[in-house]
PDB file of C-alpha atoms in Angstrom:
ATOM      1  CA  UNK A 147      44.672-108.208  55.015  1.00 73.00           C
ATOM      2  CA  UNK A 148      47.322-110.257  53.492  1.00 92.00           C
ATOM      3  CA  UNK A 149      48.714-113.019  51.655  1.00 97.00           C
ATOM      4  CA  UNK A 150      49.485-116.162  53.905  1.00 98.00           C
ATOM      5  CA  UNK A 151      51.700-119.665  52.489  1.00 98.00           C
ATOM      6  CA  UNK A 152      51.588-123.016  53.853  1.00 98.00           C
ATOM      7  CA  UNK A 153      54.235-125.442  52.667  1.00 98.00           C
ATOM      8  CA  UNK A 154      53.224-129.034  53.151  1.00 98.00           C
ATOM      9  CA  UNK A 155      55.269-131.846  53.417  1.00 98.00           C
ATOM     10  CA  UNK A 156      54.514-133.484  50.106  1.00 98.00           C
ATOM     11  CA  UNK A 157      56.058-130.321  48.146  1.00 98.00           C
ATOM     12  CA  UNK A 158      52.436-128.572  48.026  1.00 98.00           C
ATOM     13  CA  UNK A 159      52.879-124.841  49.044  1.00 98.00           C
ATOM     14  CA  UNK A 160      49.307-123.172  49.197  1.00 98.00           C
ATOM     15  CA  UNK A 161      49.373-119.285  48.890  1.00 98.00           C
ATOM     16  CA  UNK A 162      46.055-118.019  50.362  1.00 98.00           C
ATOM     17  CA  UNK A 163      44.455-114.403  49.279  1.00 98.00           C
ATOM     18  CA  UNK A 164      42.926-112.976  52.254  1.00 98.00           C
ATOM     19  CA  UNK A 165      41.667-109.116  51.711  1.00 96.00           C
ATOM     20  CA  UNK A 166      38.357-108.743  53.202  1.00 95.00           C
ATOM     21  CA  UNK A 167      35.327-107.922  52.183  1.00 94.00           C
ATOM     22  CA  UNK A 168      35.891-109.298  48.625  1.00 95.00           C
ATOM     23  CA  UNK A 169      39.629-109.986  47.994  1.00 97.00           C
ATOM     24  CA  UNK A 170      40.300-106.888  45.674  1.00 95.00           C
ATOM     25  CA  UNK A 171      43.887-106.598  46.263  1.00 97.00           C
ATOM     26  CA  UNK A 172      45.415-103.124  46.890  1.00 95.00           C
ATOM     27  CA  UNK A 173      48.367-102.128  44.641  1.00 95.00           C
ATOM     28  CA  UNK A 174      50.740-103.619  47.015  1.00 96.00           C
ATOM     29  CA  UNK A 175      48.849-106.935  47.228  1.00 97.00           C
ATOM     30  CA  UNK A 176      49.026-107.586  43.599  1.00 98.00           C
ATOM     31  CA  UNK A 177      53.159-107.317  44.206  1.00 98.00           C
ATOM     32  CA  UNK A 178      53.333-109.515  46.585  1.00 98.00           C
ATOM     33  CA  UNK A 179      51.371-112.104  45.621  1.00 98.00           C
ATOM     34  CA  UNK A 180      53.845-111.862  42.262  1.00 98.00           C
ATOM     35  CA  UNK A 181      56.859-112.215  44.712  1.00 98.00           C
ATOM     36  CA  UNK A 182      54.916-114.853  46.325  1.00 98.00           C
ATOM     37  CA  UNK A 183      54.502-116.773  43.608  1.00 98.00           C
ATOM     38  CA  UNK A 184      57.624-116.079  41.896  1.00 98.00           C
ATOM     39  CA  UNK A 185      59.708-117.402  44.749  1.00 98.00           C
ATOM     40  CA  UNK A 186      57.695-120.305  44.987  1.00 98.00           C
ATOM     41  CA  UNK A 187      59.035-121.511  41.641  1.00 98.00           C
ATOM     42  CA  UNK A 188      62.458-121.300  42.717  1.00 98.00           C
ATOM     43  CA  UNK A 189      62.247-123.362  45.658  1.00 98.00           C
ATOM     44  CA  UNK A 190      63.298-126.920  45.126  1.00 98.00           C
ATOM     45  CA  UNK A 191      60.888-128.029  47.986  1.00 98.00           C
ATOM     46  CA  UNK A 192      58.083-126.769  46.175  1.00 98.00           C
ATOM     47  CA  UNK A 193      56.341-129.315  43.445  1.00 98.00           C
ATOM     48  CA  UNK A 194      53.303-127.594  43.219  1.00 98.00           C
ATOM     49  CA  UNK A 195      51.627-124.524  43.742  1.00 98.00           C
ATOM     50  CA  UNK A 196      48.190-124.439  45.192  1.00 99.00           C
ATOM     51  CA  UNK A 197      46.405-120.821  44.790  1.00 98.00           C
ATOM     52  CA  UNK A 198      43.123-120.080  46.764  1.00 98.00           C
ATOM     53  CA  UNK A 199      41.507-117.240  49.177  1.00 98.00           C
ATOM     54  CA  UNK A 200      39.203-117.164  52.341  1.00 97.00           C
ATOM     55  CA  UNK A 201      35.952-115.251  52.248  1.00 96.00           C
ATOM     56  CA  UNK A 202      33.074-114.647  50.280  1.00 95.00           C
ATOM     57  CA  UNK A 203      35.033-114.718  46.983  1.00 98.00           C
ATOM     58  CA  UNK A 204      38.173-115.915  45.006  1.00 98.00           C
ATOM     59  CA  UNK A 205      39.108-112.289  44.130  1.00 98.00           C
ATOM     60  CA  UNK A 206      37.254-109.051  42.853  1.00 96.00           C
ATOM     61  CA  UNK A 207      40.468-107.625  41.111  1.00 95.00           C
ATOM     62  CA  UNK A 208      41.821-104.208  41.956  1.00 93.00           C
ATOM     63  CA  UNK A 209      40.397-102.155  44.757  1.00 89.00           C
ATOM     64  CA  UNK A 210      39.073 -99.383  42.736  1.00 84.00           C
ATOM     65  CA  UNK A 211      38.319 -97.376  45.919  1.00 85.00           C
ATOM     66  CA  UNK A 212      42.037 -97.350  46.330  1.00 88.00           C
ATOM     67  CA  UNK A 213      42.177 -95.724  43.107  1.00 81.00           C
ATOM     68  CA  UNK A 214      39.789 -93.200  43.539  1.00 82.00           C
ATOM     69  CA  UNK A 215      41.502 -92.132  46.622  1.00 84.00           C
ATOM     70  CA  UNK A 216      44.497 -91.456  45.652  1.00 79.00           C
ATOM     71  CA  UNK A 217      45.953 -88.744  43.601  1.00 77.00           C
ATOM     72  CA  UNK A 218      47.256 -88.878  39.984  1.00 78.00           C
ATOM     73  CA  UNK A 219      47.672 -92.251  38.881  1.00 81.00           C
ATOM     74  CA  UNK A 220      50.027 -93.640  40.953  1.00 88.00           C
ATOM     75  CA  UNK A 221      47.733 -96.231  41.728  1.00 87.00           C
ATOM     76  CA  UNK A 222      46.273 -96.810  38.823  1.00 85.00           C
ATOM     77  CA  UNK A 223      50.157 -97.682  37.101  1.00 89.00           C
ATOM     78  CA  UNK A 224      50.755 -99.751  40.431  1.00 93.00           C
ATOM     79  CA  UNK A 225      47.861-101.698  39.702  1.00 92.00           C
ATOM     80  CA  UNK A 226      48.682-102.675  36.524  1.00 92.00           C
ATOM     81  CA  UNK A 227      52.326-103.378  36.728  1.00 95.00           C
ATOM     82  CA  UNK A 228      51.169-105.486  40.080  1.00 97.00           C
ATOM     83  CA  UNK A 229      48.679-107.853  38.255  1.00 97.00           C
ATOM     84  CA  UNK A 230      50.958-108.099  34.865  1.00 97.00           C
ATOM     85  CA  UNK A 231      53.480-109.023  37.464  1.00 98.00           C
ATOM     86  CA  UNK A 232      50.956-111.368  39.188  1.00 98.00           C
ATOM     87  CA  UNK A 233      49.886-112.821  36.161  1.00 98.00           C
ATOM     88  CA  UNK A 234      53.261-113.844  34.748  1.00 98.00           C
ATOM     89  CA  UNK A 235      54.481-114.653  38.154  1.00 98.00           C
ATOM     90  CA  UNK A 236      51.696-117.282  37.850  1.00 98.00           C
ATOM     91  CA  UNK A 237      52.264-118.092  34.236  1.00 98.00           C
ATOM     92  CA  UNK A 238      55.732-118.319  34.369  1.00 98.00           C
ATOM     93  CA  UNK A 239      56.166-120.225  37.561  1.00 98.00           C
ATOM     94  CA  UNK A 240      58.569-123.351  37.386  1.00 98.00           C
ATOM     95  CA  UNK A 241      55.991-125.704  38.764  1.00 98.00           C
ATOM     96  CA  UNK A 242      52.145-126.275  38.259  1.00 98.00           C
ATOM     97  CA  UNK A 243      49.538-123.666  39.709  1.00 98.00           C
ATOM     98  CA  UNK A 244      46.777-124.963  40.482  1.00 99.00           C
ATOM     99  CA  UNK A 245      43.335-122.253  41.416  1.00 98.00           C
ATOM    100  CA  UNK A 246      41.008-123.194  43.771  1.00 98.00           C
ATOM    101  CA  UNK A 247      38.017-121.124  43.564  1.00 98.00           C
ATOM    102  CA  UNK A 248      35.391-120.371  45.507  1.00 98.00           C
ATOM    103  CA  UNK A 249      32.368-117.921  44.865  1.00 98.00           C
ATOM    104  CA  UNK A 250      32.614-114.886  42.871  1.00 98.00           C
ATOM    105  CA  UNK A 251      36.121-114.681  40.564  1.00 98.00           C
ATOM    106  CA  UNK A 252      36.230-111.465  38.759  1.00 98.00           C
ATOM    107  CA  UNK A 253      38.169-109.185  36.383  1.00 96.00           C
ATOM    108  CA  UNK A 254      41.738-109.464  37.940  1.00 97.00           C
ATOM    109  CA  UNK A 255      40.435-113.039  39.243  1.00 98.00           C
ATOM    110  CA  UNK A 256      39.755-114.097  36.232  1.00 98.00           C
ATOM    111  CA  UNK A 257      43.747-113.044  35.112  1.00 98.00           C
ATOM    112  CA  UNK A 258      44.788-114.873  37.896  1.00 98.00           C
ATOM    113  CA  UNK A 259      43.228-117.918  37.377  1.00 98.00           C
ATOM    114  CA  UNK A 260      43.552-118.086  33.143  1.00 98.00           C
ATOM    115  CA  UNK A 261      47.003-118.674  33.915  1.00 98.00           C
ATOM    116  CA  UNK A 262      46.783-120.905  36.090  1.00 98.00           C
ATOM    117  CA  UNK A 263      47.398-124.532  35.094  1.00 98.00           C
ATOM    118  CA  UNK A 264      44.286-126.310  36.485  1.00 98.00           C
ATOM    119  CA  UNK A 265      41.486-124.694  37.887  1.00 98.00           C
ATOM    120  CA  UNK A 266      39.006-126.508  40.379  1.00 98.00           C
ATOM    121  CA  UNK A 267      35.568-124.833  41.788  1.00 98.00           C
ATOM    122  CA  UNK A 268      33.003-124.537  44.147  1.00 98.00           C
ATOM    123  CA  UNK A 269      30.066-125.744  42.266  1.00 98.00           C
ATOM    124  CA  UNK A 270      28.372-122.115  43.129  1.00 97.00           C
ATOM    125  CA  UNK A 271      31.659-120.082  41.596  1.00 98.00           C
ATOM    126  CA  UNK A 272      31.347-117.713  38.929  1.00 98.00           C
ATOM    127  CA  UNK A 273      33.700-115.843  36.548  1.00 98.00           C
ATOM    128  CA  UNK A 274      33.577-112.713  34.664  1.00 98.00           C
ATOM    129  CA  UNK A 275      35.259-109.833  33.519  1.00 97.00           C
ATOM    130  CA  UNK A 276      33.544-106.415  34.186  1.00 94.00           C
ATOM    131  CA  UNK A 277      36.216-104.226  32.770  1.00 92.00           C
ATOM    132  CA  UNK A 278      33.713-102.389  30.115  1.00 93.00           C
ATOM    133  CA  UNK A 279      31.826-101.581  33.371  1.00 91.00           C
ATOM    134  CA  UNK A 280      34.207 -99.697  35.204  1.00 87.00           C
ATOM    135  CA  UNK A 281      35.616 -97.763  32.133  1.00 87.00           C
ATOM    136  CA  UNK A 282      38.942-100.149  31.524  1.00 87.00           C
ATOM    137  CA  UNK A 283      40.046-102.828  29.608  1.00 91.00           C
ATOM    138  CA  UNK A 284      41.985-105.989  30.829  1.00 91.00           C
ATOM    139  CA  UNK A 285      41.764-109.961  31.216  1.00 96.00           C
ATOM    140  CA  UNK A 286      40.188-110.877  27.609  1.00 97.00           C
ATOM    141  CA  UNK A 287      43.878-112.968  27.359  1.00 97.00           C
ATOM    142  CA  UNK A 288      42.780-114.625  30.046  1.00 98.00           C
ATOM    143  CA  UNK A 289      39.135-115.318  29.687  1.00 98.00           C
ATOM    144  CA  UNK A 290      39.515-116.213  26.209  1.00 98.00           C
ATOM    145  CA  UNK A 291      41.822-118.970  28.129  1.00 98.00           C
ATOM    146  CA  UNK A 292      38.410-120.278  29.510  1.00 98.00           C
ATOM    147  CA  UNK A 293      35.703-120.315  26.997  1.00 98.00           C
ATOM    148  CA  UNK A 294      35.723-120.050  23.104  1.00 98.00           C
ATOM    149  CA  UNK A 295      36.709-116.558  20.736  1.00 97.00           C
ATOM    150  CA  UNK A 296      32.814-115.525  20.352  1.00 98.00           C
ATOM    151  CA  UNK A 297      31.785-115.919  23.925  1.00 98.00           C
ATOM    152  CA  UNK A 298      34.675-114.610  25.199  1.00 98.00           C
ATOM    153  CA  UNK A 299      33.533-111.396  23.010  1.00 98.00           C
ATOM    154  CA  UNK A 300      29.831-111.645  24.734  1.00 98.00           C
ATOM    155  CA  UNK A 301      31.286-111.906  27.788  1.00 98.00           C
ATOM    156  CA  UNK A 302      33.305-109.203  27.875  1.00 97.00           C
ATOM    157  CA  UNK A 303      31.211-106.534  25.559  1.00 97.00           C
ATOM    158  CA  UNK A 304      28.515-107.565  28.281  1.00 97.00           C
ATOM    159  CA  UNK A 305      30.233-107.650  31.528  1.00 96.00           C
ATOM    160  CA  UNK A 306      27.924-111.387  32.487  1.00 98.00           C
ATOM    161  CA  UNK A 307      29.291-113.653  34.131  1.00 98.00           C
ATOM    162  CA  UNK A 308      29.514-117.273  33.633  1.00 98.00           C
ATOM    163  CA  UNK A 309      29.549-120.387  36.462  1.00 98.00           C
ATOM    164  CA  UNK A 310      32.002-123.153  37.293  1.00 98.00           C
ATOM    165  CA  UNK A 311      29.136-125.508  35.964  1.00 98.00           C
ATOM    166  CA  UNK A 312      29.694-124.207  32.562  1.00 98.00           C
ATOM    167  CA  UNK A 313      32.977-123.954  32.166  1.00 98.00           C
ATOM    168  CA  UNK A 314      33.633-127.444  33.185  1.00 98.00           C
ATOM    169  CA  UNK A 315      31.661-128.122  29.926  1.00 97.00           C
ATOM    170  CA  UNK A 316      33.906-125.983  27.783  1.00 97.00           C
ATOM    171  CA  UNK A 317      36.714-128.014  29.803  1.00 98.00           C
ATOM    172  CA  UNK A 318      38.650-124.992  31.577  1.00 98.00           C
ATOM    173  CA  UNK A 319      37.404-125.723  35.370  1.00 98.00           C
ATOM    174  CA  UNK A 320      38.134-129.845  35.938  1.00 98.00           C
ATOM    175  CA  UNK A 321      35.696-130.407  38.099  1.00 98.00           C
ATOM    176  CA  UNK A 322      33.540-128.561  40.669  1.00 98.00           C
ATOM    177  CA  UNK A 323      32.139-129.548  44.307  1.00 98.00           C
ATOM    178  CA  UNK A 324      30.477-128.754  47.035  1.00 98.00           C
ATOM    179  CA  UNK A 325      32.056-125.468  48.648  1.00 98.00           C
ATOM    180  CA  UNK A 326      32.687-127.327  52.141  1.00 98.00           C
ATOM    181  CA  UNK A 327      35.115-129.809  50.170  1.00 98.00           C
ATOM    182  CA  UNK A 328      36.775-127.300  47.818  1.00 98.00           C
ATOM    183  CA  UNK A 329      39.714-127.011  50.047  1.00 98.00           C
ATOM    184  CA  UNK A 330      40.244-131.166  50.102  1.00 98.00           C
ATOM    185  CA  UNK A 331      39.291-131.739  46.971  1.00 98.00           C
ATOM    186  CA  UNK A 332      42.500-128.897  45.826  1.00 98.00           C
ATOM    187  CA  UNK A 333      44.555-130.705  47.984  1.00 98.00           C
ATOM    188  CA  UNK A 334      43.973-133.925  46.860  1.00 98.00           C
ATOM    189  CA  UNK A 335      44.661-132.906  43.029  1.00 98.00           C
ATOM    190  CA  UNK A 336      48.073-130.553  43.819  1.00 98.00           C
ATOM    191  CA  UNK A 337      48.992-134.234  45.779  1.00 98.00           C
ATOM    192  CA  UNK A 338      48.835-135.565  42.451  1.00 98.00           C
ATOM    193  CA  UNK A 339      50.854-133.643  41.056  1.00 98.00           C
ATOM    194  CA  UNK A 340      53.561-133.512  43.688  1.00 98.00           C
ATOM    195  CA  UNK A 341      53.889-137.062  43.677  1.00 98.00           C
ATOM    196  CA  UNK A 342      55.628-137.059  40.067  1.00 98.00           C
ATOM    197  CA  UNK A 343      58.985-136.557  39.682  1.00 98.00           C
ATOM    198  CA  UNK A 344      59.376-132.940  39.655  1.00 98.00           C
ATOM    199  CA  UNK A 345      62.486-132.535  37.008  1.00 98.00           C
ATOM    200  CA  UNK A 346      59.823-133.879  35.127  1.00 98.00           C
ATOM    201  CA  UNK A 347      57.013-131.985  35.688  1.00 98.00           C
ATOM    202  CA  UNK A 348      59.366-128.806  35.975  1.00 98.00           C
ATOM    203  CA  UNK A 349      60.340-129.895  32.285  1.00 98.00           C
ATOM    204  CA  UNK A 350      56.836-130.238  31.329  1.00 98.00           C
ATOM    205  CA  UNK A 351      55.308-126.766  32.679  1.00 98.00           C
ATOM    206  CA  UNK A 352      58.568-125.290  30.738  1.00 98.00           C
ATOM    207  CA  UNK A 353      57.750-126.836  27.033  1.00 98.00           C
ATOM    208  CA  UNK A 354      53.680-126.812  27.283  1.00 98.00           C
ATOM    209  CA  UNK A 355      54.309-122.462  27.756  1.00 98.00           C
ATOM    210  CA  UNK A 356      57.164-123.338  24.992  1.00 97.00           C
ATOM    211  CA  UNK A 357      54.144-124.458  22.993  1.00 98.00           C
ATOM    212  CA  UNK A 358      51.364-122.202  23.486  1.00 96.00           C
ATOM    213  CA  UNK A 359      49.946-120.394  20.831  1.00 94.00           C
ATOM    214  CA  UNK A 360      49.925-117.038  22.700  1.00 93.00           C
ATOM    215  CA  UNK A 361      51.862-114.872  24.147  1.00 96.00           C
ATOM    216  CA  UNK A 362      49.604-113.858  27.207  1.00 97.00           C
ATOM    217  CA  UNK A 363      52.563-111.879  28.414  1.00 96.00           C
ATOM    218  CA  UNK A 364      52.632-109.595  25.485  1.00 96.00           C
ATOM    219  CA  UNK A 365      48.616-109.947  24.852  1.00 96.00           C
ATOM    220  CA  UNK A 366      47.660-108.477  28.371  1.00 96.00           C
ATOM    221  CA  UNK A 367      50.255-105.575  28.253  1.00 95.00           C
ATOM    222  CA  UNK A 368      48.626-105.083  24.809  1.00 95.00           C
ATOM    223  CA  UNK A 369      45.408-104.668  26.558  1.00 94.00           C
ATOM    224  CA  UNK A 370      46.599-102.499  29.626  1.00 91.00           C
ATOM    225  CA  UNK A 371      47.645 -99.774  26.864  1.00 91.00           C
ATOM    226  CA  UNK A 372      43.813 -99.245  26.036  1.00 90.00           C
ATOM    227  CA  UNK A 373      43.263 -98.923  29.689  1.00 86.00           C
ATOM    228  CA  UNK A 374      45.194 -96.023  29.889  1.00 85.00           C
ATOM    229  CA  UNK A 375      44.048 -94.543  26.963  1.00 88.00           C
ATOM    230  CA  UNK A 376      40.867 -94.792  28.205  1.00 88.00           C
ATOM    231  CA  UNK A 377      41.900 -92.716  31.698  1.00 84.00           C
ATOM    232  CA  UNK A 378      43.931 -90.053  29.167  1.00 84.00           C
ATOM    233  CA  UNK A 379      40.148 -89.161  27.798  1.00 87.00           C
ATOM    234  CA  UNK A 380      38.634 -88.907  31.454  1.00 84.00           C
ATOM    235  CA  UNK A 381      36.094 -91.939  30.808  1.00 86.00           C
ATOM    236  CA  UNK A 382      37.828 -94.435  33.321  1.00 80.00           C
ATOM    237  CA  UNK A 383      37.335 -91.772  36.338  1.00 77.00           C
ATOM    238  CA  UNK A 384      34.099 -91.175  35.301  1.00 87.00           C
ATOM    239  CA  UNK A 385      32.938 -94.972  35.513  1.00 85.00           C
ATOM    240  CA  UNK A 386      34.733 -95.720  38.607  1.00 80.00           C
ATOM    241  CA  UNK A 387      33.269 -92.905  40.314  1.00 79.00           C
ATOM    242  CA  UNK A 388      30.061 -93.947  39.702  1.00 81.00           C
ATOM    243  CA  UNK A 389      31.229 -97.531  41.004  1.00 77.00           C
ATOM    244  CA  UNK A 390      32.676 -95.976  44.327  1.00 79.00           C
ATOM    245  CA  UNK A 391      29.586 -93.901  45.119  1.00 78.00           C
ATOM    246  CA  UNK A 392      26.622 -96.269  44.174  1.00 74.00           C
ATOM    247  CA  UNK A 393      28.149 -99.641  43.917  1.00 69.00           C
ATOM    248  CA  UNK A 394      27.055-100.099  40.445  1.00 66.00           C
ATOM    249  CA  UNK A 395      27.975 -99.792  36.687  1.00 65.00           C
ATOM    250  CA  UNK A 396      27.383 -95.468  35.594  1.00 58.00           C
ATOM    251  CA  UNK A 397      24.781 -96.647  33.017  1.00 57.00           C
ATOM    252  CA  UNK A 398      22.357 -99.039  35.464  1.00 55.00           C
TER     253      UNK A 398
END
């Protein structure tokens, strides 16, 4: 289990998530990937940053089974400083992330990749956030980064999930392709990027967050606050309990 980087000579560093059997990071994944990240920005080699995984899946967000092994809620506050950290590592990193996703990419996935800069796909990728299901709250800021205010809401009061193929309609995934050319296809878009100059493109990535209408920073720790509310009132246990033992949502 870990978090590998590959810096390639044309300034393209690829940071690969590899946590088998679906990529939900432990507590101390989710911090280094930030560091990861983070340090990636501040290296003048780097022009752009390339963000994918091996496996079955992009990511499956926290490992919940983590959680419910451990006492108190250590690991449920080390999760969520980790992915805020994550998240804004991403967000705020000096240079272009690009996500290259393959297969499932879910609830902390779908933080991950919302802010990212560019997202490409594997045309049989799928994203959701299935928070409501296991008794938290998270991500919204970044799915409603993906599709439209009133979907977003479906989406996340329902827990479905929508594919690549649709959100390259609603112009959020660029393009999608087979999943044996996902990895050359990211590779060949993060080149373009790295070609330009980078001062310039470092300027750019610094005014278009200048410019955006959100703060996801603030918005997501908004969001985490709920999620511990909802643990104070025993409902979070309850649902990932259910998860842990049967592998599905308490009410299924």
């Amino acid at each position: 289990m870990t978090i590998s980087t590959q810096l390639h000579d044309n300034g393209t560093f690829v940071v690969t998530m590899d946590y088998p059997p679906v990529n939900a990071l432990p507590v101390a994944g989710w911090f280094h990937l930030a560091e990861t990240v983070r340090d990636a920005g501040e290296d003048p080699a780097v022009h752009v940053v390339l963000l994918r995984a091996e496996g079955r899946g992009f990511n499956a967000g926290v490992d919940i089974k983590e959680m419910q092994r451990t006492t108190g809620f250590d690991a449920l506050v080390g999760a969520n400083r980790g992915c805020y950290l994550a998240f804004k590592a991403i967000y705020e990193c000096a240079v272009p992330v690009i996500a290259a996703v393959n297969g499932f990419c879910l609830g902390g996935g779908v933080g991950l990749v919302g802010n990212c800069d560019t997202i490409i796909a594997a045309d049989d990728a799928y994203f959701g956030v299935p928070e409501v299901d296991r008794g938290a709250l998270g991500a919204a800021t970044h799915l409603a980064r993906l599709v439209p205010q009133h979907l977003m809401r479906t989406l996340y009061f329902t827990s479905r999930t929508i594919s690549a193929n649709d959100l390259v309609q609603h112009g959020s995934v660029l393009e999608t392709v087979p999943a044996a050319d996902l990895h050359d296809a990211a590779l060949a878009l993060a080149a373009e990027v790295a070609a330009k100059d980078p001062r310039v493109i470092r300027a750019a990535k610094a005014a278009l967050n200048g410019i955006d209408p959100i703060d996801v920073n603030r918005s997501y720790r908004y969001e985490q606050g709920y999620t511990f509310e909802l643990n104070l009132i025993g409902a979070a246990d309850e649902h990932r309990d259910a998860f842990v033992a049967t592998g599905r949502p308490m009410n299924d």
